[in-house]
Coordinates of C-alpha atoms in Angstrom, one line a residue:
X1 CA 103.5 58.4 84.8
X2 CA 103.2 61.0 82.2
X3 CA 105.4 63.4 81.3
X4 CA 103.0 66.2 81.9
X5 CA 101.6 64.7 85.1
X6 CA 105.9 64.7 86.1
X7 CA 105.7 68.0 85.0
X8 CA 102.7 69.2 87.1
X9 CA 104.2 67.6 90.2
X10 CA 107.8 69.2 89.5
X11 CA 106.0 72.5 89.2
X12 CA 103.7 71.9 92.4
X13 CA 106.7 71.0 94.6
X14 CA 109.0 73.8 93.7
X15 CA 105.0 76.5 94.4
X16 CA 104.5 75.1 97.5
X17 CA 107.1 76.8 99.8
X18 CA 106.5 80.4 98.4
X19 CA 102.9 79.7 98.2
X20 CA 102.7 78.9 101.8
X21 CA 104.6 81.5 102.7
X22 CA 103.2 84.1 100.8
X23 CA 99.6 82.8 102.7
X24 CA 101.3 82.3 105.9
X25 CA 102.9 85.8 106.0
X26 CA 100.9 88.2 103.6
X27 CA 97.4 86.8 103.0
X28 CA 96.8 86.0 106.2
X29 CA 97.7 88.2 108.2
X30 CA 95.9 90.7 105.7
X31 CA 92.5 88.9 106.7
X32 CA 93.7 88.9 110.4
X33 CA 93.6 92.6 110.3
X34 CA 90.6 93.6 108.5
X35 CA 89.2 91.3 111.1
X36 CA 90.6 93.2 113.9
X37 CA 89.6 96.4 112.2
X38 CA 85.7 95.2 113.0
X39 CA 86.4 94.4 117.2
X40 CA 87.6 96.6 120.0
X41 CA 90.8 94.2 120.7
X42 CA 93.2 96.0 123.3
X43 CA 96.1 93.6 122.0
X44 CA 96.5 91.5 125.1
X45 CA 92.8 90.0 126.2
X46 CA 92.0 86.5 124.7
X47 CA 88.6 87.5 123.7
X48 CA 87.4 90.6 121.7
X49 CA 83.6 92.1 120.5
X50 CA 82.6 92.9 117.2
X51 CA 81.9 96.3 117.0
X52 CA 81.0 96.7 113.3
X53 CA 82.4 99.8 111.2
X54 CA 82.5 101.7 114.5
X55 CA 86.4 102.2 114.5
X56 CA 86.3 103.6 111.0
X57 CA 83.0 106.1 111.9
X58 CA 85.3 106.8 114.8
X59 CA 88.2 108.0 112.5
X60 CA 86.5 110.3 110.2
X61 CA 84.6 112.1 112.2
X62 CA 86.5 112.0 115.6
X63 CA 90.3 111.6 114.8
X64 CA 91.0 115.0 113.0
X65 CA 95.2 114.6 114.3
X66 CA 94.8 111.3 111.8
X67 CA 93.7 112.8 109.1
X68 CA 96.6 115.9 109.8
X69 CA 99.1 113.1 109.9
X70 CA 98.0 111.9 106.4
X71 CA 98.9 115.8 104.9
X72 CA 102.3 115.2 106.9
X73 CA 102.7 111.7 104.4
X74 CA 101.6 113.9 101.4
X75 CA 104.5 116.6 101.6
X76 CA 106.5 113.4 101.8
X77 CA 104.7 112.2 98.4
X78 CA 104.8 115.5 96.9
X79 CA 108.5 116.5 97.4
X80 CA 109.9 113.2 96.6
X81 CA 107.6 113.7 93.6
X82 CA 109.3 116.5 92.5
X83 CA 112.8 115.8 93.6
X84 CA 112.2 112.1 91.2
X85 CA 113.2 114.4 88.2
X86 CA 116.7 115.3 89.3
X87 CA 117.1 111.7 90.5
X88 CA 116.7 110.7 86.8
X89 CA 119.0 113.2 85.6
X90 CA 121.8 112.0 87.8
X91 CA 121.4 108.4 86.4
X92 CA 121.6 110.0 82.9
X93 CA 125.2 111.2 84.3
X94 CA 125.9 108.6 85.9
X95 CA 125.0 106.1 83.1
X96 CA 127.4 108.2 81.0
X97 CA 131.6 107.6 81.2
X98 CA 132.6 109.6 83.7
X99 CA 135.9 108.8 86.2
X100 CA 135.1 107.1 89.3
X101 CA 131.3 106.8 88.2
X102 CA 131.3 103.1 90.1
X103 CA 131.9 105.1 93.0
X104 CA 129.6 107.7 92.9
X105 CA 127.0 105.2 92.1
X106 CA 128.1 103.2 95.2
X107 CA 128.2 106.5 97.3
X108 CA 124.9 107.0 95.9
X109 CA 123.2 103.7 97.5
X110 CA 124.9 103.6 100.9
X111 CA 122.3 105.8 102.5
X112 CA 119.4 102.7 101.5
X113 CA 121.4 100.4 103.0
X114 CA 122.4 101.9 106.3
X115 CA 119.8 100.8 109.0
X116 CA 116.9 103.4 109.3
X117 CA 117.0 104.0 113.3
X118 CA 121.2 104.7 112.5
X119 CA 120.3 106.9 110.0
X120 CA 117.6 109.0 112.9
X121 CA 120.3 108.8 115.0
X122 CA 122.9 110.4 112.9
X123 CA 120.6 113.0 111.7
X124 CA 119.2 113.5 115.2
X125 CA 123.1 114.8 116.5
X126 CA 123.4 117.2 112.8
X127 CA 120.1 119.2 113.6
X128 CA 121.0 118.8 117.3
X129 CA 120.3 122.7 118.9
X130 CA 123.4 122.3 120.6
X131 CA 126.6 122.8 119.0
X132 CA 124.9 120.8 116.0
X133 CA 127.1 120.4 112.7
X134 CA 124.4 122.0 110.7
X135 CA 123.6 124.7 113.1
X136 CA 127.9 125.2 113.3
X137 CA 127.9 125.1 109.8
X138 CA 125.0 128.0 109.3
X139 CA 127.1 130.0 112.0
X140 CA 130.9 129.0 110.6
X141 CA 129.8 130.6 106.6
X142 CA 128.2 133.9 108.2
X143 CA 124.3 132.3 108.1
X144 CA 123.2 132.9 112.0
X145 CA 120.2 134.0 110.9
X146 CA 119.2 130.7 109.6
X147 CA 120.3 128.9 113.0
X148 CA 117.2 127.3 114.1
X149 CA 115.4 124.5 116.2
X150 CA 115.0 122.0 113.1
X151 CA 113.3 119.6 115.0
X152 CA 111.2 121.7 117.4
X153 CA 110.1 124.4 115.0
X154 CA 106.4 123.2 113.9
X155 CA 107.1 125.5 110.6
X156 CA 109.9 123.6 109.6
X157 CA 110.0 119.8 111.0
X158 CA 108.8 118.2 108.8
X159 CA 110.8 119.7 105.8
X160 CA 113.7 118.5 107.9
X161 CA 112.5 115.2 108.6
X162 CA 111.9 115.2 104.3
X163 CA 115.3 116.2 103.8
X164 CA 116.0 113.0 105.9
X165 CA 113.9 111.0 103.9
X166 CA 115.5 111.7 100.8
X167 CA 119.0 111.4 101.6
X168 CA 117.9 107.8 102.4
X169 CA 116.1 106.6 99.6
X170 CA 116.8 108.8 96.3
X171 CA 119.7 106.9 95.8
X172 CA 117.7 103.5 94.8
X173 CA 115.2 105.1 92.6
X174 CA 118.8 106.7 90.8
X175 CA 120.1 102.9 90.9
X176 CA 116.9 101.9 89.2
X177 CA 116.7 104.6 86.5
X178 CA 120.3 103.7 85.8
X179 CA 119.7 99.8 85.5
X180 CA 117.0 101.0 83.1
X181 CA 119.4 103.2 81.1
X182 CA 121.8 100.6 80.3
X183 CA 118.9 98.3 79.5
X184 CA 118.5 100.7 76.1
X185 CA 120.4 100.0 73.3
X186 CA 122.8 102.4 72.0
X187 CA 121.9 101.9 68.4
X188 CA 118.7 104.1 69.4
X189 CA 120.9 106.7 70.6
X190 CA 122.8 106.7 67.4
X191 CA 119.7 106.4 65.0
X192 CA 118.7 109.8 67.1
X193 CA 121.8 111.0 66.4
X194 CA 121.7 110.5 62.5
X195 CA 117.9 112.1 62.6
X196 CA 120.0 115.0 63.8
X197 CA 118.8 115.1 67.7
X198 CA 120.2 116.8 70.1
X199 CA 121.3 115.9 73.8
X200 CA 118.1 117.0 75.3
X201 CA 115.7 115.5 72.3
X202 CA 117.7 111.9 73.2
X203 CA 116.2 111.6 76.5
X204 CA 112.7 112.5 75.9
X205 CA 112.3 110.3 72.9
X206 CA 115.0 108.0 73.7
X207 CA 115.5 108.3 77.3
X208 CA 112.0 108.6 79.3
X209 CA 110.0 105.7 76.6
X210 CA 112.9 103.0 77.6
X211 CA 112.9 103.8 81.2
X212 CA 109.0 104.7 81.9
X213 CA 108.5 100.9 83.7
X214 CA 111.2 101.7 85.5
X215 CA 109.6 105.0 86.4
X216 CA 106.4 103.2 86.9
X217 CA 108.3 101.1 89.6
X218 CA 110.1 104.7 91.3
X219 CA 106.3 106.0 91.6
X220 CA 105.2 102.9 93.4
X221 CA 108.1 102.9 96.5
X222 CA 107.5 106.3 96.3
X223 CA 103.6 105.9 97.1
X224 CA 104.4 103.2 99.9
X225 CA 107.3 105.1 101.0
X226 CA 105.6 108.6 101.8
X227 CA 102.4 106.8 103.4
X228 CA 104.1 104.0 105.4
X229 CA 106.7 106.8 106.9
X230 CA 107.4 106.3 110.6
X231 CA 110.6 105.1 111.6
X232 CA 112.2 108.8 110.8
X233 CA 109.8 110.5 113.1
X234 CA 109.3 108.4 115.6
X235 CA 113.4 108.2 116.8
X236 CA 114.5 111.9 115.8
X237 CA 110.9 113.9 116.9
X238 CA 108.5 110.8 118.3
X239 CA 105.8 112.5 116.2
X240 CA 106.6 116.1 117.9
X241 CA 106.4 118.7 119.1
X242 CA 103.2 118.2 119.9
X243 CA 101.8 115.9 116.7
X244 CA 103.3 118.1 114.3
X245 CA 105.6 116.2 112.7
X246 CA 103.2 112.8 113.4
X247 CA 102.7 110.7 110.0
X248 CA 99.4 108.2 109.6
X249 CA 101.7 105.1 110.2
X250 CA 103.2 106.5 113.2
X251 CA 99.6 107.5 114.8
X252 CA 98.6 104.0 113.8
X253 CA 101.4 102.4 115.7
X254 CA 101.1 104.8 118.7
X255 CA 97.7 103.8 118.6
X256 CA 98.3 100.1 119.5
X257 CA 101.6 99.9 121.4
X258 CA 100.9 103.2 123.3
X259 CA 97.2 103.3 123.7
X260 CA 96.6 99.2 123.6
X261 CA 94.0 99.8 121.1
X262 CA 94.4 97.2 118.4
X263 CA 91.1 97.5 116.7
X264 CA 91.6 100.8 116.4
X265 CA 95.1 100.7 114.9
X266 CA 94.0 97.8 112.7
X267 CA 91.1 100.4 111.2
X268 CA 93.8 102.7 110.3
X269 CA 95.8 100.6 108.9
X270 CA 92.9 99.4 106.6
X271 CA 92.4 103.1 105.5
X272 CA 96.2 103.1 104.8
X273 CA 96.2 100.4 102.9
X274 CA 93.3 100.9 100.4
X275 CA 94.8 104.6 100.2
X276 CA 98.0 102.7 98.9
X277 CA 95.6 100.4 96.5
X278 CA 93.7 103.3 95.0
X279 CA 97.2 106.0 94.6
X280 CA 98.9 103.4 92.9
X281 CA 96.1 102.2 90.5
X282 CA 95.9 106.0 89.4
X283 CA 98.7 106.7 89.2
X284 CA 99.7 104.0 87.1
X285 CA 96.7 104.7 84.8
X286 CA 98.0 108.4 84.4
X287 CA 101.3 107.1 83.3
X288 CA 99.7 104.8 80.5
X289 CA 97.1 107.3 79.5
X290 CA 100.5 109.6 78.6
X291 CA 102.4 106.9 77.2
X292 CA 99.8 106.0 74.6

């Protein structure tokens, strides 16, 4: 036997567990539901018809609390868009020597790895009406004004549920930045420094070109994050009051387990998807469009 041909079988041996499982687990299940999006499966019966595009005809022009979910994912895009600056600037501290900065960057990542339904629960009993820490808080400094409903004001739930969001997640796009900050090499700093540039012309000629993949990357979760949000509203507000504070994954999963229609669910889960697929591709095309 040949070296190459030992070579090809080595290679083939040590593919064909993550091959199979990435068919067994992602591929096909992907082709299971673009199946399912075509039939009007209730989840349960062992036989199902083809119904063509009918569920997708059926969400755009008769499923406008869908398409209101979908605005309820974009202030999750959009303010996690705009908090992504700060994040970076706290890695730029927190890259920098500063007492008890292992800590703080251990503080920081806690939230991401506390389970999700804890986290809804915890958050559930601080915006709680009654005798709520936040609410006690507002009160305790002189603020009753402010004391409100979080969760059942329609003006305002889903600005809580964001602030929710962010406490749980900004702290791995900051770990990320920071991983790529101390992935550039200090002898950039210092030729900036001899070129005579100041703190703030280090990081956006130094800074932002050595960590824009890693940016790339914070964009991404945060495109999958906003649009695949549902485990935040549906344990603190189950989507309420009303659908107010309902998000396209959440009306997707009502729509099977609550409704028993699978087709259905599998059609907007489809639309999710290929709104994931085209985000991310232009997104990504903005960012190398700037960088060149």
């Amino acid at each position: 036997m040949t070296y190459k041909r030992q070579q090809n079988i080595v290679i083939f041996t040590f593919l064909l567990i993550p091959v199979s499982l990435l068919l067994l687990l992602l591929i096909y299940p992907t082709f299971q539901l673009f199946r399912y999006s075509l039939t009007n499966w209730d989840g349960y019966s062992p036989t199902m018809s083809y119904i063509g595009l009918s569920n997708f005809k059926k969400i755009i022009f008769d499923f406008p609390d869908a398409w209101k979910a979908l605005m309820n994912n974009g202030l999750y895009f959009i303010i996690h868009l705009c908090v992504m600056p700060l994040e970076l600037i706290a890695a730029v501290l927190l890259n920098r020597t500063l007492k008890g900065s292992s800590f703080y960057r251990f503080t920081i990542l806690m939230p991401y790895i506390v389970n999700g339904i804890a986290v809804a629960f915890m958050f559930s009993y601080i915006y709680s009406p009654m005798n709520g820490p936040l609410n006690e808080l507002l009160k305790a400094v002189g603020l009753e004004a402010w004391i409100t409903s979080w969760m059942g004001n329609r003006s305002i739930v889903n600005y809580s549920l964001v602030v929710v969001s962010l406490w749980r997640f900004s702290g791995v796009h900051v770990v990320l930045m920071l991983a790529g900050l101390q992935s550039i090499s200090s002898e950039l700093y210092e030729a900036a420094k001899i070129d005579g540039a100041n703190f703030w012309q280090q990081q956006w000629y130094v800074t932002l070109p050595g960590v824009r993949r890693v940016i790339e990357i914070c964009l991404f979760l945060n495109v999958i994050g906003a649009l695949l949000q549902y485990d935040i509203p549906l344990v603190i507000t189950g989507g309420g009051p009303g659908t107010a504070s309902s998000t396209f994954g959440l009306f997707a999963i009502m729509t099977a387990f609550k409704h028993n229609n699978y087709g259905l669910a599998s059609a907007l889960a489809v639309i999710l998807l290929l709104i994931i697929v085209v985000l991310s591709t232009v997104q990504n095309w903005l960012i190398r469009e700037k960088g060149e």
